[in-house]
């Protein structure tokens, strides 16, 4: 079958014909992938920016960790019926390390990730542990199902920030994670939600289509000036640009929380005196907890069409490289590939 693979370190990906998905072993299922999204982190791996060297021992690898489809074959001991429509959680825990044995699977010491350290969803079929598959609610089709993973990442950032009723929330970065964070901040009862970007036309259009009109473009003026003295209770950073953390702290109220969700290619110089005097709380979020998946699927099934504008481009897998270029040049917001 056709797969979109990272074959070797360095820039680029390869469309590769020939590899097949293995028959499911006990506890595994083979999923027919219907939609697979291109994530910002996939683009980083495509460009081979700093921070993706961990993939080297696993290459060549079929990428794609945001996908949904249906079960075509179940291995021994699997109760999930063939034909079940599923979304797939990418984190695979080992089940036997000290943290897994304590019930703390999220912090598994030998965690692997579907699409980053084992074969993923940029292929017609992928074999994964059945425990990683979540049945989609009837109201959620597999295209929106493939959006679940980035929605969960945005939701987890909102939960990490402790967004509460009436809060002023600033989301930095208008990409898919930022869009998801804005949606779930609103769902959590935020009073005002600002979305910040820099000359981000196509993604600002999506943010507007999702019903947010407080859009701040830092290409026009510094952030503090655009905010006109208003401070945020919670800032969620989803830019992957280290200096944006400093800009975010500059508009955060005393005692407020800044959540770093972006994947950053370099270090941050943090002015510690202001940081301490303002008692700013700096938190990190990465991936998401299993219960968050259930919460997101519940919210997604309540109003699925609310989320659809996040998907801006749909391409067959054969045109995957074109999809990566659209995402890289920020001409697209979320690109969905159809294997
Ligand atoms: Zn992702
Ligand atoms: Zn483990």
CSV table of C-alpha atoms and ligand atoms in Angstrom, one decimal:
chain,number,residue,atom,x,y,z
A,1,UNK,CA,0.0,0.0,0.0
A,2,UNK,CA,1.0,3.6,-0.3
A,3,UNK,CA,2.4,5.3,2.8
A,4,UNK,CA,3.9,8.7,3.6
A,5,UNK,CA,7.1,8.0,5.4
A,6,UNK,CA,10.0,9.6,7.1
A,7,UNK,CA,12.8,7.5,5.6
A,8,UNK,CA,15.9,9.2,6.9
A,9,UNK,CA,17.1,12.2,9.0
A,10,UNK,CA,16.9,15.5,7.1
A,11,UNK,CA,14.4,17.6,5.3
A,12,UNK,CA,11.4,15.9,3.6
A,13,UNK,CA,9.2,12.9,3.5
A,14,UNK,CA,8.7,10.1,1.0
A,15,UNK,CA,5.6,8.6,-0.6
A,16,UNK,CA,6.5,4.9,-0.5
A,17,UNK,CA,4.7,2.0,-2.2
A,18,UNK,CA,5.1,-1.5,-0.9
A,19,UNK,CA,4.9,-1.8,2.9
A,20,UNK,CA,1.8,-3.6,4.3
A,21,UNK,CA,0.2,-3.4,7.7
A,22,UNK,CA,0.9,-6.5,9.7
A,23,UNK,CA,-2.0,-8.9,10.7
A,24,UNK,CA,-3.1,-7.9,14.2
A,25,UNK,CA,-1.5,-9.8,17.0
A,26,UNK,CA,-3.4,-10.6,20.2
A,27,UNK,CA,-4.8,-7.4,21.6
A,28,UNK,CA,-4.3,-5.4,18.4
A,29,UNK,CA,-6.6,-4.3,15.6
A,30,UNK,CA,-6.1,-3.3,12.0
A,31,UNK,CA,-7.8,0.0,11.2
A,32,UNK,CA,-8.8,1.2,7.8
A,33,UNK,CA,-7.7,4.8,7.9
A,34,UNK,CA,-10.3,7.2,6.3
A,35,UNK,CA,-8.9,10.6,7.4
A,36,UNK,CA,-5.5,11.6,8.8
A,37,UNK,CA,-4.6,15.1,9.7
A,38,UNK,CA,-1.2,16.8,9.3
A,39,UNK,CA,-0.1,18.2,12.6
A,40,UNK,CA,2.3,21.1,13.3
A,41,UNK,CA,4.7,18.5,14.9
A,42,UNK,CA,4.5,16.5,11.7
A,43,UNK,CA,5.6,19.6,9.8
A,44,UNK,CA,8.6,20.0,12.2
A,45,UNK,CA,9.6,16.4,11.5
A,46,UNK,CA,9.2,17.0,7.8
A,47,UNK,CA,11.5,20.1,8.0
A,48,UNK,CA,13.7,18.3,10.5
A,49,UNK,CA,14.0,21.2,12.9
A,50,UNK,CA,15.7,20.6,16.3
A,51,UNK,CA,13.8,18.3,18.7
A,52,UNK,CA,13.0,15.4,16.4
A,53,UNK,CA,16.3,13.5,16.7
A,54,UNK,CA,14.4,11.0,18.9
A,55,UNK,CA,12.9,9.6,15.8
A,56,UNK,CA,16.2,8.4,14.3
A,57,UNK,CA,16.3,4.9,15.8
A,58,UNK,CA,12.7,4.2,14.5
A,59,UNK,CA,13.3,5.3,10.8
A,60,UNK,CA,11.9,4.5,8.3
A,61,UNK,CA,8.5,5.2,9.8
A,62,UNK,CA,5.0,5.9,8.4
A,63,UNK,CA,3.9,9.2,10.0
A,64,UNK,CA,0.4,10.3,11.0
A,65,UNK,CA,-0.9,10.4,14.6
A,66,UNK,CA,-4.2,12.2,14.1
A,67,UNK,CA,-6.5,9.7,12.4
A,68,UNK,CA,-9.8,7.9,12.4
A,69,UNK,CA,-11.4,5.1,10.4
A,70,UNK,CA,-12.9,1.7,11.2
A,71,UNK,CA,-11.7,-1.6,12.5
A,72,UNK,CA,-11.3,-4.2,9.7
A,73,UNK,CA,-9.6,-7.0,11.6
A,74,UNK,CA,-9.3,-7.8,15.3
A,75,UNK,CA,-6.6,-9.9,16.9
A,76,UNK,CA,-7.2,-12.6,19.6
A,77,UNK,CA,-8.9,-11.4,22.7
A,78,UNK,CA,-10.2,-8.2,21.3
A,79,UNK,CA,-13.8,-7.4,22.0
A,80,UNK,CA,-14.1,-4.4,19.7
A,81,UNK,CA,-16.2,-5.6,16.7
A,82,UNK,CA,-15.1,-5.3,13.1
A,83,UNK,CA,-16.7,-2.2,11.5
A,84,UNK,CA,-16.5,-0.1,14.7
A,85,UNK,CA,-15.7,3.5,13.8
A,86,UNK,CA,-12.7,4.6,15.9
A,87,UNK,CA,-10.3,7.4,16.6
A,88,UNK,CA,-6.9,6.4,17.8
A,89,UNK,CA,-4.9,7.7,20.7
A,90,UNK,CA,-1.3,7.9,19.6
A,91,UNK,CA,0.5,7.3,23.0
A,92,UNK,CA,1.2,3.6,23.6
A,93,UNK,CA,2.3,2.7,27.1
A,94,UNK,CA,4.4,-0.4,27.9
A,95,UNK,CA,2.2,-1.6,30.8
A,96,UNK,CA,5.2,-3.0,32.8
A,97,UNK,CA,7.5,-0.1,33.8
A,98,UNK,CA,7.4,1.3,37.3
A,99,UNK,CA,5.0,4.2,36.4
A,100,UNK,CA,2.6,1.9,34.4
A,101,UNK,CA,2.5,-0.6,37.3
A,102,UNK,CA,1.5,2.3,39.6
A,103,UNK,CA,-1.4,3.1,37.3
A,104,UNK,CA,0.4,6.2,35.9
A,105,UNK,CA,0.4,5.2,32.3
A,106,UNK,CA,0.6,8.7,31.0
A,107,UNK,CA,4.1,9.0,32.4
A,108,UNK,CA,5.2,5.6,31.1
A,109,UNK,CA,9.0,5.4,31.0
A,110,UNK,CA,8.9,3.5,27.7
A,111,UNK,CA,6.1,5.3,25.9
A,112,UNK,CA,6.0,5.1,22.1
A,113,UNK,CA,3.9,7.2,19.8
A,114,UNK,CA,1.9,6.0,16.8
A,115,UNK,CA,3.1,8.0,13.8
A,116,UNK,CA,6.3,9.2,15.5
A,117,UNK,CA,8.1,6.1,16.9
A,118,UNK,CA,5.9,3.4,15.3
A,119,UNK,CA,4.0,3.3,12.1
A,120,UNK,CA,1.0,5.7,11.9
A,121,UNK,CA,-2.0,6.7,9.9
A,122,UNK,CA,-0.6,8.1,6.6
A,123,UNK,CA,-1.5,4.7,5.1
A,124,UNK,CA,-4.7,2.9,4.2
A,125,UNK,CA,-4.2,0.4,7.0
A,126,UNK,CA,-2.5,0.6,10.3
A,127,UNK,CA,-2.3,-2.0,13.1
A,128,UNK,CA,-2.5,-0.6,16.6
A,129,UNK,CA,-3.3,-1.8,20.1
A,130,UNK,CA,-7.1,-2.1,20.5
A,131,UNK,CA,-6.8,-0.2,23.8
A,132,UNK,CA,-5.7,2.8,21.9
A,133,UNK,CA,-9.0,2.9,19.9
A,134,UNK,CA,-12.0,4.8,21.1
A,135,UNK,CA,-15.3,4.2,19.4
A,136,UNK,CA,-16.7,7.4,17.8
A,137,UNK,CA,-20.1,8.6,18.9
A,138,UNK,CA,-22.8,8.2,16.2
A,139,UNK,CA,-22.9,12.0,15.6
A,140,UNK,CA,-19.1,12.2,14.9
A,141,UNK,CA,-18.0,11.1,11.4
A,142,UNK,CA,-14.4,9.9,10.8
A,143,UNK,CA,-13.3,13.2,9.4
A,144,UNK,CA,-14.1,15.0,12.7
A,145,UNK,CA,-12.9,11.9,14.5
A,146,UNK,CA,-9.4,12.5,13.0
A,147,UNK,CA,-9.6,16.0,14.6
A,148,UNK,CA,-10.0,14.5,18.1
A,149,UNK,CA,-6.3,14.3,18.9
A,150,UNK,CA,-5.4,18.0,18.4
A,151,UNK,CA,-8.8,18.9,20.1
A,152,UNK,CA,-7.6,16.9,23.1
A,153,UNK,CA,-4.3,18.7,23.1
A,154,UNK,CA,-6.1,22.1,23.2
A,155,UNK,CA,-8.6,20.9,25.8
A,156,UNK,CA,-5.7,19.6,28.0
A,157,UNK,CA,-4.1,23.1,27.8
A,158,UNK,CA,-7.3,24.7,29.0
A,159,UNK,CA,-7.6,22.2,31.9
A,160,UNK,CA,-3.9,22.7,32.8
A,161,UNK,CA,-4.5,26.5,32.9
A,162,UNK,CA,-7.5,26.1,35.2
A,163,UNK,CA,-9.7,28.4,33.0
A,164,UNK,CA,-12.7,29.4,35.0
A,165,UNK,CA,-16.0,31.3,34.7
A,166,UNK,CA,-15.7,34.8,33.4
A,167,UNK,CA,-11.9,34.5,32.9
A,168,UNK,CA,-10.1,36.6,30.3
A,169,UNK,CA,-8.1,34.1,28.3
A,170,UNK,CA,-5.4,34.8,25.7
A,171,UNK,CA,-4.5,32.2,23.2
A,172,UNK,CA,-1.2,32.8,21.4
A,173,UNK,CA,-1.1,31.0,18.0
A,174,UNK,CA,-4.1,30.7,15.7
A,175,UNK,CA,-3.3,27.2,14.5
A,176,UNK,CA,-5.3,24.1,15.2
A,177,UNK,CA,-4.1,23.7,18.8
A,178,UNK,CA,-4.8,27.4,19.5
A,179,UNK,CA,-8.2,27.1,17.8
A,180,UNK,CA,-9.0,24.1,20.0
A,181,UNK,CA,-7.8,25.9,23.1
A,182,UNK,CA,-10.1,28.9,22.3
A,183,UNK,CA,-13.1,26.6,21.7
A,184,UNK,CA,-12.6,24.8,25.0
A,185,UNK,CA,-11.8,28.0,27.0
A,186,UNK,CA,-15.2,29.3,25.8
A,187,UNK,CA,-16.8,25.9,26.7
A,188,UNK,CA,-15.2,26.3,30.2
A,189,UNK,CA,-16.9,29.6,30.7
A,190,UNK,CA,-14.3,32.1,29.8
A,191,UNK,CA,-15.7,35.7,29.6
A,192,UNK,CA,-13.4,36.9,26.9
A,193,UNK,CA,-11.1,34.9,24.6
A,194,UNK,CA,-8.4,36.7,22.6
A,195,UNK,CA,-6.5,34.9,19.8
A,196,UNK,CA,-3.1,36.2,18.9
A,197,UNK,CA,-1.2,35.6,15.6
A,198,UNK,CA,1.2,37.3,13.3
A,199,UNK,CA,0.0,38.1,9.7
A,200,UNK,CA,-1.9,34.8,9.8
A,201,UNK,CA,-4.7,35.4,7.2
A,202,UNK,CA,-5.9,31.9,6.5
A,203,UNK,CA,-5.8,30.8,10.1
A,204,UNK,CA,-7.4,34.1,11.3
A,205,UNK,CA,-10.3,33.3,8.9
A,206,UNK,CA,-10.8,29.9,10.6
A,207,UNK,CA,-10.7,31.6,14.1
A,208,UNK,CA,-13.4,34.0,12.9
A,209,UNK,CA,-15.5,31.1,11.4
A,210,UNK,CA,-15.4,29.5,14.9
A,211,UNK,CA,-17.0,32.6,16.3
A,212,UNK,CA,-14.1,34.5,17.8
A,213,UNK,CA,-13.8,38.2,16.9
A,214,UNK,CA,-11.1,39.3,19.4
A,215,UNK,CA,-8.2,38.6,17.1
A,216,UNK,CA,-4.9,40.4,17.7
A,217,UNK,CA,-2.3,40.6,15.0
A,218,UNK,CA,1.2,41.3,16.4
A,219,UNK,CA,2.4,42.2,12.9
A,220,UNK,CA,0.4,45.5,13.5
A,221,UNK,CA,1.6,46.5,17.0
A,222,UNK,CA,3.2,45.0,20.1
A,223,UNK,CA,0.9,42.7,22.1
A,224,UNK,CA,0.7,44.9,25.2
A,225,UNK,CA,-0.3,47.8,23.0
A,226,UNK,CA,-3.0,45.8,21.3
A,227,UNK,CA,-4.4,44.7,24.7
A,228,UNK,CA,-4.6,48.4,25.8
A,229,UNK,CA,-3.7,47.7,29.4
A,230,UNK,CA,-6.1,44.7,29.8
A,231,UNK,CA,-4.5,41.7,31.5
A,232,UNK,CA,-5.4,38.0,31.0
A,233,UNK,CA,-6.1,35.6,33.8
A,234,UNK,CA,-4.8,32.7,31.7
A,235,UNK,CA,-2.5,32.7,28.7
A,236,UNK,CA,-2.2,29.6,26.5
A,237,UNK,CA,0.9,29.6,24.3
A,238,UNK,CA,0.6,27.5,21.1
A,239,UNK,CA,3.1,29.2,18.8
A,240,UNK,CA,6.3,27.2,19.3
A,241,UNK,CA,8.2,30.6,19.2
A,242,UNK,CA,10.1,31.0,22.5
A,243,UNK,CA,9.9,34.9,22.7
A,244,UNK,CA,6.1,34.7,22.6
A,245,UNK,CA,6.2,33.3,26.1
A,246,UNK,CA,7.7,36.6,27.3
A,247,UNK,CA,5.1,38.6,25.3
A,248,UNK,CA,2.4,36.4,27.0
A,249,UNK,CA,3.8,37.1,30.5
A,250,UNK,CA,3.8,40.8,29.7
A,251,UNK,CA,0.0,40.7,29.5
A,252,UNK,CA,-0.7,38.2,32.2
A,253,UNK,CA,-2.2,39.5,35.5
A,254,UNK,CA,-0.4,39.0,38.8
A,255,UNK,CA,-0.7,35.4,39.9
A,256,UNK,CA,-2.0,34.4,36.5
A,257,UNK,CA,-1.2,31.2,34.7
A,258,UNK,CA,0.7,30.8,31.5
A,259,UNK,CA,0.5,27.4,29.9
A,260,UNK,CA,3.2,26.5,27.3
A,261,UNK,CA,1.8,24.1,24.8
A,262,UNK,CA,4.0,24.8,21.8
A,263,UNK,CA,7.0,22.7,20.8
A,264,UNK,CA,9.9,25.1,20.9
A,265,UNK,CA,13.1,24.7,18.8
A,266,UNK,CA,15.3,26.6,21.3
A,267,UNK,CA,15.6,28.0,24.9
A,268,UNK,CA,13.9,30.9,26.5
A,269,UNK,CA,15.6,33.8,28.4
A,270,UNK,CA,13.2,34.5,31.2
A,271,UNK,CA,13.5,37.8,33.2
A,272,UNK,CA,13.1,36.2,36.6
A,273,UNK,CA,12.7,39.3,38.7
A,274,UNK,CA,9.4,40.3,37.0
A,275,UNK,CA,8.4,36.6,36.9
A,276,UNK,CA,8.8,36.2,40.7
A,277,UNK,CA,7.3,39.6,41.7
A,278,UNK,CA,4.3,38.9,39.6
A,279,UNK,CA,4.0,35.4,41.0
A,280,UNK,CA,3.4,34.2,37.5
A,281,UNK,CA,2.6,30.5,37.2
A,282,UNK,CA,4.3,28.9,34.3
A,283,UNK,CA,3.0,25.4,33.4
A,284,UNK,CA,3.6,22.9,30.6
A,285,UNK,CA,1.2,20.7,28.8
A,286,UNK,CA,1.9,17.9,26.3
A,287,UNK,CA,-0.4,15.4,24.8
A,288,UNK,CA,-3.4,14.6,26.9
A,289,UNK,CA,-4.8,12.4,29.6
A,290,UNK,CA,-7.2,9.5,28.7
A,291,UNK,CA,-10.2,11.1,30.5
A,292,UNK,CA,-9.8,14.2,28.3
A,293,UNK,CA,-10.5,12.1,25.2
A,294,UNK,CA,-13.8,11.1,26.6
A,295,UNK,CA,-14.7,14.7,27.5
A,296,UNK,CA,-13.7,16.0,24.0
A,297,UNK,CA,-15.7,13.2,22.3
A,298,UNK,CA,-18.7,14.2,24.4
A,299,UNK,CA,-18.4,17.9,23.4
A,300,UNK,CA,-17.7,17.0,19.8
A,301,UNK,CA,-20.8,14.9,19.6
A,302,UNK,CA,-23.0,17.6,21.1
A,303,UNK,CA,-22.3,20.1,18.2
A,304,UNK,CA,-20.0,18.5,15.6
A,305,UNK,CA,-20.5,21.1,12.9
A,306,UNK,CA,-19.2,23.8,15.2
A,307,UNK,CA,-15.7,22.2,14.8
A,308,UNK,CA,-15.8,21.5,11.0
A,309,UNK,CA,-14.4,24.9,9.9
A,310,UNK,CA,-11.1,23.9,11.5
A,311,UNK,CA,-10.5,21.6,8.5
A,312,UNK,CA,-9.5,23.8,5.6
A,313,UNK,CA,-8.0,21.4,3.1
A,314,UNK,CA,-8.7,17.8,2.0
A,315,UNK,CA,-6.3,15.9,-0.2
A,316,UNK,CA,-5.7,12.3,-1.2
A,317,UNK,CA,-2.6,10.7,0.4
A,318,UNK,CA,-0.9,10.8,-3.0
A,319,UNK,CA,-0.8,14.6,-2.7
A,320,UNK,CA,0.5,14.4,0.9
A,321,UNK,CA,3.7,16.4,0.2
A,322,UNK,CA,1.6,19.2,-1.3
A,323,UNK,CA,-0.4,19.1,2.0
A,324,UNK,CA,2.7,19.4,4.0
A,325,UNK,CA,3.8,22.4,1.9
A,326,UNK,CA,0.5,24.1,2.4
A,327,UNK,CA,0.7,23.6,6.2
A,328,UNK,CA,4.4,24.7,6.3
A,329,UNK,CA,3.7,27.9,4.4
A,330,UNK,CA,0.7,28.5,6.7
A,331,UNK,CA,-1.5,28.7,3.7
A,332,UNK,CA,-3.7,26.0,5.2
A,333,UNK,CA,-5.0,25.5,8.7
A,334,UNK,CA,-5.8,21.8,9.1
A,335,UNK,CA,-5.0,19.6,6.1
A,336,UNK,CA,-6.7,16.2,6.1
A,337,UNK,CA,-5.3,13.4,4.0
A,338,UNK,CA,-7.4,10.6,2.7
A,339,UNK,CA,-5.4,7.4,2.3
B,1,LIG,ZN1,-0.5,16.3,16.7
B,2,LIG,ZN1,5.3,1.9,31.0
